[in-house]
GROMACS .gro file of C-alpha atoms in nm:
model
  338
    1UNK     CA    1  -6.863   8.350  -1.437
    2UNK     CA    2  -6.836   8.710  -1.316
    3UNK     CA    3  -6.512   8.902  -1.306
    4UNK     CA    4  -6.389   9.000  -0.960
    5UNK     CA    5  -6.105   9.226  -0.858
    6UNK     CA    6  -5.758   9.121  -0.739
    7UNK     CA    7  -5.687   8.765  -0.631
    8UNK     CA    8  -5.676   8.708  -0.257
    9UNK     CA    9  -5.372   8.557  -0.089
   10UNK     CA   10  -5.563   8.233  -0.037
   11UNK     CA   11  -5.653   8.214  -0.406
   12UNK     CA   12  -5.292   8.277  -0.511
   13UNK     CA   13  -5.178   7.992  -0.285
   14UNK     CA   14  -5.439   7.759  -0.436
   15UNK     CA   15  -5.329   7.846  -0.789
   16UNK     CA   16  -4.970   7.747  -0.705
   17UNK     CA   17  -5.088   7.416  -0.555
   18UNK     CA   18  -5.310   7.337  -0.854
   19UNK     CA   19  -5.022   7.413  -1.092
   20UNK     CA   20  -4.800   7.175  -0.895
   21UNK     CA   21  -5.068   6.906  -0.937
   22UNK     CA   22  -5.064   6.958  -1.315
   23UNK     CA   23  -5.393   7.147  -1.353
   24UNK     CA   24  -5.435   7.375  -1.654
   25UNK     CA   25  -5.513   7.744  -1.610
   26UNK     CA   26  -5.864   7.684  -1.750
   27UNK     CA   27  -5.937   7.412  -1.494
   28UNK     CA   28  -5.802   7.633  -1.213
   29UNK     CA   29  -6.033   7.915  -1.324
   30UNK     CA   30  -6.332   7.679  -1.298
   31UNK     CA   31  -6.224   7.545  -0.958
   32UNK     CA   32  -6.190   7.897  -0.817
   33UNK     CA   33  -6.491   8.036  -1.005
   34UNK     CA   34  -6.266   8.303  -1.151
   35UNK     CA   35  -6.227   8.456  -1.496
   36UNK     CA   36  -5.972   8.259  -1.699
   37UNK     CA   37  -5.788   8.578  -1.801
   38UNK     CA   38  -5.720   8.672  -1.438
   39UNK     CA   39  -5.567   8.330  -1.369
   40UNK     CA   40  -5.349   8.343  -1.683
   41UNK     CA   41  -5.232   8.694  -1.599
   42UNK     CA   42  -5.127   8.590  -1.246
   43UNK     CA   43  -4.930   8.289  -1.379
   44UNK     CA   44  -4.759   8.498  -1.648
   45UNK     CA   45  -4.667   8.778  -1.406
   46UNK     CA   46  -4.528   8.530  -1.152
   47UNK     CA   47  -4.307   8.365  -1.412
   48UNK     CA   48  -4.188   8.682  -1.580
   49UNK     CA   49  -4.116   8.873  -1.260
   50UNK     CA   50  -4.159   9.247  -1.227
   51UNK     CA   51  -4.219   9.424  -1.557
   52UNK     CA   52  -3.992   9.707  -1.657
   53UNK     CA   53  -4.146  10.049  -1.628
   54UNK     CA   54  -4.219  10.237  -1.944
   55UNK     CA   55  -4.047  10.575  -1.944
   56UNK     CA   56  -4.298  10.854  -1.901
   57UNK     CA   57  -4.249  11.226  -1.953
   58UNK     CA   58  -4.087  11.392  -1.651
   59UNK     CA   59  -4.282  11.636  -1.445
   60UNK     CA   60  -4.148  11.982  -1.529
   61UNK     CA   61  -3.924  12.131  -1.261
   62UNK     CA   62  -3.858  12.504  -1.273
   63UNK     CA   63  -3.504  12.641  -1.295
   64UNK     CA   64  -3.543  12.784  -0.944
   65UNK     CA   65  -3.646  12.444  -0.805
   66UNK     CA   66  -3.357  12.282  -0.988
   67UNK     CA   67  -3.110  12.516  -0.819
   68UNK     CA   68  -3.264  12.437  -0.481
   69UNK     CA   69  -3.232  12.061  -0.546
   70UNK     CA   70  -2.868  12.100  -0.650
   71UNK     CA   71  -2.793  12.298  -0.335
   72UNK     CA   72  -2.971  12.044  -0.112
   73UNK     CA   73  -2.781  11.755  -0.272
   74UNK     CA   74  -2.456  11.935  -0.194
   75UNK     CA   75  -2.556  11.998   0.169
   76UNK     CA   76  -2.701  11.648   0.229
   77UNK     CA   77  -2.451  11.392   0.097
   78UNK     CA   78  -2.574  11.032   0.102
   79UNK     CA   79  -2.936  11.143   0.147
   80UNK     CA   80  -3.219  10.975  -0.044
   81UNK     CA   81  -3.389  11.146  -0.337
   82UNK     CA   82  -3.706  11.183  -0.128
   83UNK     CA   83  -3.519  11.357   0.157
   84UNK     CA   84  -3.349  11.595  -0.087
   85UNK     CA   85  -3.675  11.699  -0.254
   86UNK     CA   86  -3.862  11.727   0.076
   87UNK     CA   87  -3.594  11.961   0.211
   88UNK     CA   88  -3.669  12.188  -0.088
   89UNK     CA   89  -4.047  12.169  -0.022
   90UNK     CA   90  -4.097  12.008  -0.364
   91UNK     CA   91  -4.375  11.752  -0.340
   92UNK     CA   92  -4.570  11.533  -0.579
   93UNK     CA   93  -4.264  11.425  -0.777
   94UNK     CA   94  -4.246  11.046  -0.835
   95UNK     CA   95  -3.928  10.862  -0.748
   96UNK     CA   96  -3.841  10.791  -1.112
   97UNK     CA   97  -3.851  11.163  -1.190
   98UNK     CA   98  -3.651  11.257  -0.879
   99UNK     CA   99  -3.378  11.009  -0.969
  100UNK     CA  100  -3.374  11.116  -1.335
  101UNK     CA  101  -3.322  11.478  -1.229
  102UNK     CA  102  -3.053  11.388  -0.975
  103UNK     CA  103  -2.861  11.179  -1.229
  104UNK     CA  104  -2.778  11.501  -1.416
  105UNK     CA  105  -2.604  11.644  -1.110
  106UNK     CA  106  -2.518  11.353  -0.879
  107UNK     CA  107  -2.456  10.980  -0.859
  108UNK     CA  108  -2.517  10.683  -0.630
  109UNK     CA  109  -2.230  10.457  -0.543
  110UNK     CA  110  -2.187  10.099  -0.422
  111UNK     CA  111  -2.393   9.824  -0.579
  112UNK     CA  112  -2.561   9.558  -0.371
  113UNK     CA  113  -2.342   9.258  -0.295
  114UNK     CA  114  -2.472   8.905  -0.334
  115UNK     CA  115  -2.310   8.569  -0.273
  116UNK     CA  116  -2.218   8.399  -0.602
  117UNK     CA  117  -2.436   8.112  -0.724
  118UNK     CA  118  -2.271   7.808  -0.882
  119UNK     CA  119  -2.444   7.524  -1.064
  120UNK     CA  120  -2.495   7.321  -0.744
  121UNK     CA  121  -2.653   7.617  -0.566
  122UNK     CA  122  -2.898   7.671  -0.853
  123UNK     CA  123  -2.998   7.304  -0.859
  124UNK     CA  124  -3.058   7.305  -0.483
  125UNK     CA  125  -3.268   7.620  -0.511
  126UNK     CA  126  -3.482   7.458  -0.780
  127UNK     CA  127  -3.522   7.140  -0.574
  128UNK     CA  128  -3.626   7.349  -0.275
  129UNK     CA  129  -3.886   7.539  -0.481
  130UNK     CA  130  -4.035   7.214  -0.616
  131UNK     CA  131  -4.045   7.059  -0.268
  132UNK     CA  132  -4.243   7.346  -0.115
  133UNK     CA  133  -4.477   7.432  -0.404
  134UNK     CA  134  -4.778   7.291  -0.218
  135UNK     CA  135  -4.687   7.449   0.118
  136UNK     CA  136  -4.931   7.675   0.300
  137UNK     CA  137  -4.689   7.961   0.369
  138UNK     CA  138  -4.928   8.127   0.614
  139UNK     CA  139  -4.813   7.860   0.861
  140UNK     CA  140  -4.440   7.918   0.813
  141UNK     CA  141  -4.248   8.118   1.074
  142UNK     CA  142  -3.962   8.295   0.893
  143UNK     CA  143  -3.676   8.378   1.132
  144UNK     CA  144  -3.344   8.554   1.092
  145UNK     CA  145  -3.084   8.771   1.267
  146UNK     CA  146  -2.975   9.121   1.175
  147UNK     CA  147  -2.680   9.322   1.304
  148UNK     CA  148  -2.720   9.698   1.342
  149UNK     CA  149  -2.425   9.928   1.413
  150UNK     CA  150  -2.396  10.283   1.540
  151UNK     CA  151  -2.295  10.424   1.201
  152UNK     CA  152  -2.515  10.231   0.960
  153UNK     CA  153  -2.508   9.885   0.799
  154UNK     CA  154  -2.159   9.735   0.821
  155UNK     CA  155  -1.951   9.846   0.522
  156UNK     CA  156  -2.243  10.026   0.361
  157UNK     CA  157  -2.336  10.390   0.329
  158UNK     CA  158  -2.476  10.523   0.005
  159UNK     CA  159  -2.682  10.807  -0.126
  160UNK     CA  160  -2.669  11.090  -0.378
  161UNK     CA  161  -2.334  11.272  -0.408
  162UNK     CA  162  -2.309  11.585  -0.620
  163UNK     CA  163  -2.072  11.567  -0.917
  164UNK     CA  164  -1.729  11.698  -0.823
  165UNK     CA  165  -1.797  11.639  -0.452
  166UNK     CA  166  -1.616  11.390  -0.231
  167UNK     CA  167  -1.807  11.146  -0.014
  168UNK     CA  168  -1.801  11.247   0.355
  169UNK     CA  169  -1.555  11.063   0.576
  170UNK     CA  170  -1.710  10.809   0.811
  171UNK     CA  171  -1.449  10.753   1.079
  172UNK     CA  172  -1.402  10.410   1.230
  173UNK     CA  173  -1.448  10.413   1.605
  174UNK     CA  174  -1.153  10.292   1.807
  175UNK     CA  175  -1.369  10.240   2.115
  176UNK     CA  176  -1.737  10.237   2.192
  177UNK     CA  177  -1.839  10.101   1.850
  178UNK     CA  178  -1.971   9.756   1.774
  179UNK     CA  179  -2.334   9.674   1.711
  180UNK     CA  180  -2.648   9.501   1.830
  181UNK     CA  181  -2.756   9.158   1.708
  182UNK     CA  182  -3.133   9.138   1.661
  183UNK     CA  183  -3.349   8.828   1.610
  184UNK     CA  184  -3.708   8.831   1.484
  185UNK     CA  185  -3.964   8.624   1.298
  186UNK     CA  186  -4.271   8.682   1.082
  187UNK     CA  187  -4.567   8.452   1.026
  188UNK     CA  188  -4.876   8.538   0.822
  189UNK     CA  189  -4.939   8.901   0.936
  190UNK     CA  190  -4.763   8.884   1.273
  191UNK     CA  191  -4.420   9.004   1.384
  192UNK     CA  192  -4.245   8.792   1.648
  193UNK     CA  193  -4.001   9.006   1.841
  194UNK     CA  194  -3.767   9.174   1.778
  195UNK     CA  195  -3.544   9.031   2.050
  196UNK     CA  196  -3.196   9.155   2.136
  197UNK     CA  197  -2.903   8.917   2.172
  198UNK     CA  198  -2.704   9.004   2.483
  199UNK     CA  199  -2.402   9.221   2.405
  200UNK     CA  200  -2.078   9.025   2.377
  201UNK     CA  201  -2.250   8.689   2.324
  202UNK     CA  202  -2.128   8.495   2.022
  203UNK     CA  203  -2.404   8.273   1.888
  204UNK     CA  204  -2.287   7.913   1.880
  205UNK     CA  205  -2.525   7.617   1.902
  206UNK     CA  206  -2.556   7.632   2.282
  207UNK     CA  207  -2.597   8.009   2.314
  208UNK     CA  208  -2.841   8.018   2.021
  209UNK     CA  209  -3.066   7.758   2.183
  210UNK     CA  210  -3.047   7.936   2.519
  211UNK     CA  211  -3.140   8.262   2.349
  212UNK     CA  212  -3.445   8.100   2.185
  213UNK     CA  213  -3.546   7.953   2.521
  214UNK     CA  214  -3.531   8.293   2.699
  215UNK     CA  215  -3.708   8.490   2.425
  216UNK     CA  216  -3.896   8.309   2.151
  217UNK     CA  217  -4.022   8.010   2.353
  218UNK     CA  218  -4.098   8.188   2.683
  219UNK     CA  219  -4.245   8.506   2.539
  220UNK     CA  220  -4.429   8.385   2.229
  221UNK     CA  221  -4.434   8.013   2.144
  222UNK     CA  222  -4.567   7.880   2.473
  223UNK     CA  223  -4.874   8.107   2.446
  224UNK     CA  224  -4.985   7.939   2.124
  225UNK     CA  225  -5.242   7.659   2.104
  226UNK     CA  226  -5.149   7.294   2.052
  227UNK     CA  227  -5.305   7.293   1.704
  228UNK     CA  228  -5.103   7.601   1.604
  229UNK     CA  229  -4.778   7.440   1.722
  230UNK     CA  230  -4.862   7.118   1.540
  231UNK     CA  231  -4.909   7.294   1.204
  232UNK     CA  232  -4.634   7.555   1.231
  233UNK     CA  233  -4.322   7.519   1.014
  234UNK     CA  234  -4.005   7.675   1.154
  235UNK     CA  235  -3.767   7.835   0.902
  236UNK     CA  236  -3.408   7.933   0.976
  237UNK     CA  237  -3.112   7.971   0.743
  238UNK     CA  238  -2.802   7.751   0.729
  239UNK     CA  239  -2.587   7.938   0.980
  240UNK     CA  240  -2.372   7.687   1.174
  241UNK     CA  241  -2.550   7.762   1.503
  242UNK     CA  242  -2.887   7.692   1.334
  243UNK     CA  243  -2.807   7.381   1.132
  244UNK     CA  244  -2.594   7.193   1.387
  245UNK     CA  245  -2.699   6.854   1.524
  246UNK     CA  246  -2.711   7.005   1.872
  247UNK     CA  247  -2.962   7.277   1.769
  248UNK     CA  248  -3.174   7.033   1.567
  249UNK     CA  249  -3.196   6.788   1.859
  250UNK     CA  250  -3.270   7.069   2.105
  251UNK     CA  251  -3.554   7.205   1.890
  252UNK     CA  252  -3.697   6.854   1.861
  253UNK     CA  253  -3.708   6.830   2.241
  254UNK     CA  254  -3.895   7.162   2.246
  255UNK     CA  255  -4.158   7.022   2.008
  256UNK     CA  256  -4.023   7.144   1.673
  257UNK     CA  257  -3.918   6.817   1.514
  258UNK     CA  258  -3.699   6.778   1.208
  259UNK     CA  259  -3.998   6.737   0.970
  260UNK     CA  260  -4.130   7.072   1.101
  261UNK     CA  261  -3.801   7.247   1.019
  262UNK     CA  262  -3.792   7.392   0.667
  263UNK     CA  263  -3.488   7.279   0.469
  264UNK     CA  264  -3.306   7.581   0.330
  265UNK     CA  265  -3.101   7.613   0.007
  266UNK     CA  266  -2.754   7.775   0.019
  267UNK     CA  267  -2.691   8.139  -0.078
  268UNK     CA  268  -3.061   8.230  -0.083
  269UNK     CA  269  -3.124   8.558   0.104
  270UNK     CA  270  -3.352   8.665  -0.182
  271UNK     CA  271  -3.598   8.389  -0.090
  272UNK     CA  272  -3.643   8.490   0.278
  273UNK     CA  273  -3.926   8.743   0.316
  274UNK     CA  274  -3.794   8.863   0.653
  275UNK     CA  275  -3.490   9.005   0.470
  276UNK     CA  276  -3.730   9.262   0.324
  277UNK     CA  277  -3.840   9.348   0.678
  278UNK     CA  278  -3.477   9.413   0.776
  279UNK     CA  279  -3.447   9.648   0.477
  280UNK     CA  280  -3.757   9.841   0.589
  281UNK     CA  281  -3.621   9.877   0.942
  282UNK     CA  282  -3.269   9.978   0.832
  283UNK     CA  283  -3.401  10.239   0.591
  284UNK     CA  284  -3.601  10.388   0.875
  285UNK     CA  285  -3.332  10.393   1.146
  286UNK     CA  286  -3.054  10.518   0.915
  287UNK     CA  287  -3.252  10.764   0.704
  288UNK     CA  288  -3.072  11.085   0.616
  289UNK     CA  289  -2.742  10.934   0.730
  290UNK     CA  290  -2.844  10.915   1.096
  291UNK     CA  291  -2.581  10.781   1.338
  292UNK     CA  292  -2.606  10.673   1.702
  293UNK     CA  293  -2.398  10.732   2.012
  294UNK     CA  294  -2.479  10.415   2.209
  295UNK     CA  295  -2.593  10.058   2.153
  296UNK     CA  296  -2.905  10.121   2.361
  297UNK     CA  297  -3.008  10.413   2.141
  298UNK     CA  298  -2.977  10.212   1.819
  299UNK     CA  299  -3.170   9.923   1.979
  300UNK     CA  300  -3.450  10.163   2.081
  301UNK     CA  301  -3.461  10.287   1.720
  302UNK     CA  302  -3.498   9.928   1.595
  303UNK     CA  303  -3.787   9.863   1.835
  304UNK     CA  304  -3.961  10.187   1.733
  305UNK     CA  305  -3.919  10.111   1.362
  306UNK     CA  306  -4.049   9.755   1.410
  307UNK     CA  307  -4.362   9.887   1.585
  308UNK     CA  308  -4.437  10.102   1.281
  309UNK     CA  309  -4.447   9.798   1.052
  310UNK     CA  310  -4.815   9.702   1.032
  311UNK     CA  311  -4.974   9.363   0.974
  312UNK     CA  312  -5.058   9.440   0.611
  313UNK     CA  313  -4.690   9.500   0.529
  314UNK     CA  314  -4.594   9.171   0.691
  315UNK     CA  315  -4.877   8.987   0.515
  316UNK     CA  316  -4.756   9.124   0.181
  317UNK     CA  317  -4.411   8.979   0.252
  318UNK     CA  318  -4.531   8.634   0.360
  319UNK     CA  319  -4.781   8.609   0.072
  320UNK     CA  320  -4.503   8.680  -0.177
  321UNK     CA  321  -4.362   8.328  -0.136
  322UNK     CA  322  -4.577   8.162  -0.403
  323UNK     CA  323  -4.451   8.410  -0.660
  324UNK     CA  324  -4.091   8.367  -0.541
  325UNK     CA  325  -4.108   7.991  -0.591
  326UNK     CA  326  -4.247   8.027  -0.943
  327UNK     CA  327  -3.980   8.288  -1.024
  328UNK     CA  328  -3.688   8.078  -0.901
  329UNK     CA  329  -3.811   7.788  -1.115
  330UNK     CA  330  -3.858   8.014  -1.417
  331UNK     CA  331  -3.502   8.147  -1.371
  332UNK     CA  332  -3.364   7.793  -1.328
  333UNK     CA  333  -3.239   7.859  -0.977
  334UNK     CA  334  -3.101   8.206  -1.045
  335UNK     CA  335  -3.151   8.511  -0.828
  336UNK     CA  336  -3.500   8.658  -0.837
  337UNK     CA  337  -3.441   8.991  -0.664
  338UNK     CA  338  -3.629   9.102  -0.351
   0.00000   0.00000   0.00000
């Protein structure tokens, strides 16, 4: 039994299904004609999550370069470590080293906020993971909305601030502010959308269904084959406009029946791979503290950033689901990170 390189996405999916059926790692290795050690390593890594990095010696930065970095951090508040070092023409420095150097002269504020998980939430997350262990996630369409504003993610702006410096003031706009609501989906290695919700429209059950009719169904879904539609699983979160009886009945009339709708556990943004896509897009459109003067300009930035996301990036996100399910079970329903 010869050793091969990394497991393919298809092989990883099969391993998860065989585990759900009670197969041992040795039996799985024989079924896939793979080395037993590779199978065991994949199972262990999926259950343990991401390993902590071992601290390595920092790359030496000269005193002159250090002064340049300190000056750039002072001139570019809220910038990323990469932007600061690039502005100094210092290349080849890994992120861990950049951050270690900046910690001596600056700090990052505001931790990520997550909805709290109680015992019921954790049980529902575990039940969800067990239910979908055997699912072929290449056939799941993951959908979600994202709001983008002119000044950056609502209530969020962070980056490196030099010690002794004050964070720059971000004034609230009295007029002309607001944001754009964006809807998109990902399936296998394909991006569906993004589509823009009309300004001023509040998404209730009726307006949400009308929006899907005008965008998703007319521009994408109706072009697909009958066999594709039959096998596709539609995922949406538990927003009231998504989970209402009206929306469920309307989707059933459009051919997406209740058994083709993925049930979704509460408080689980860490389990939706499209959330990672939103992070990629937001990092791109708001890099270096960029702000916008009109809703059309921020929408154009979203479209441009989405076009730069290639199929391999999307495939990496959708193929991560097997590992996410194993992780949520290993953590007994707790958060797994993204």
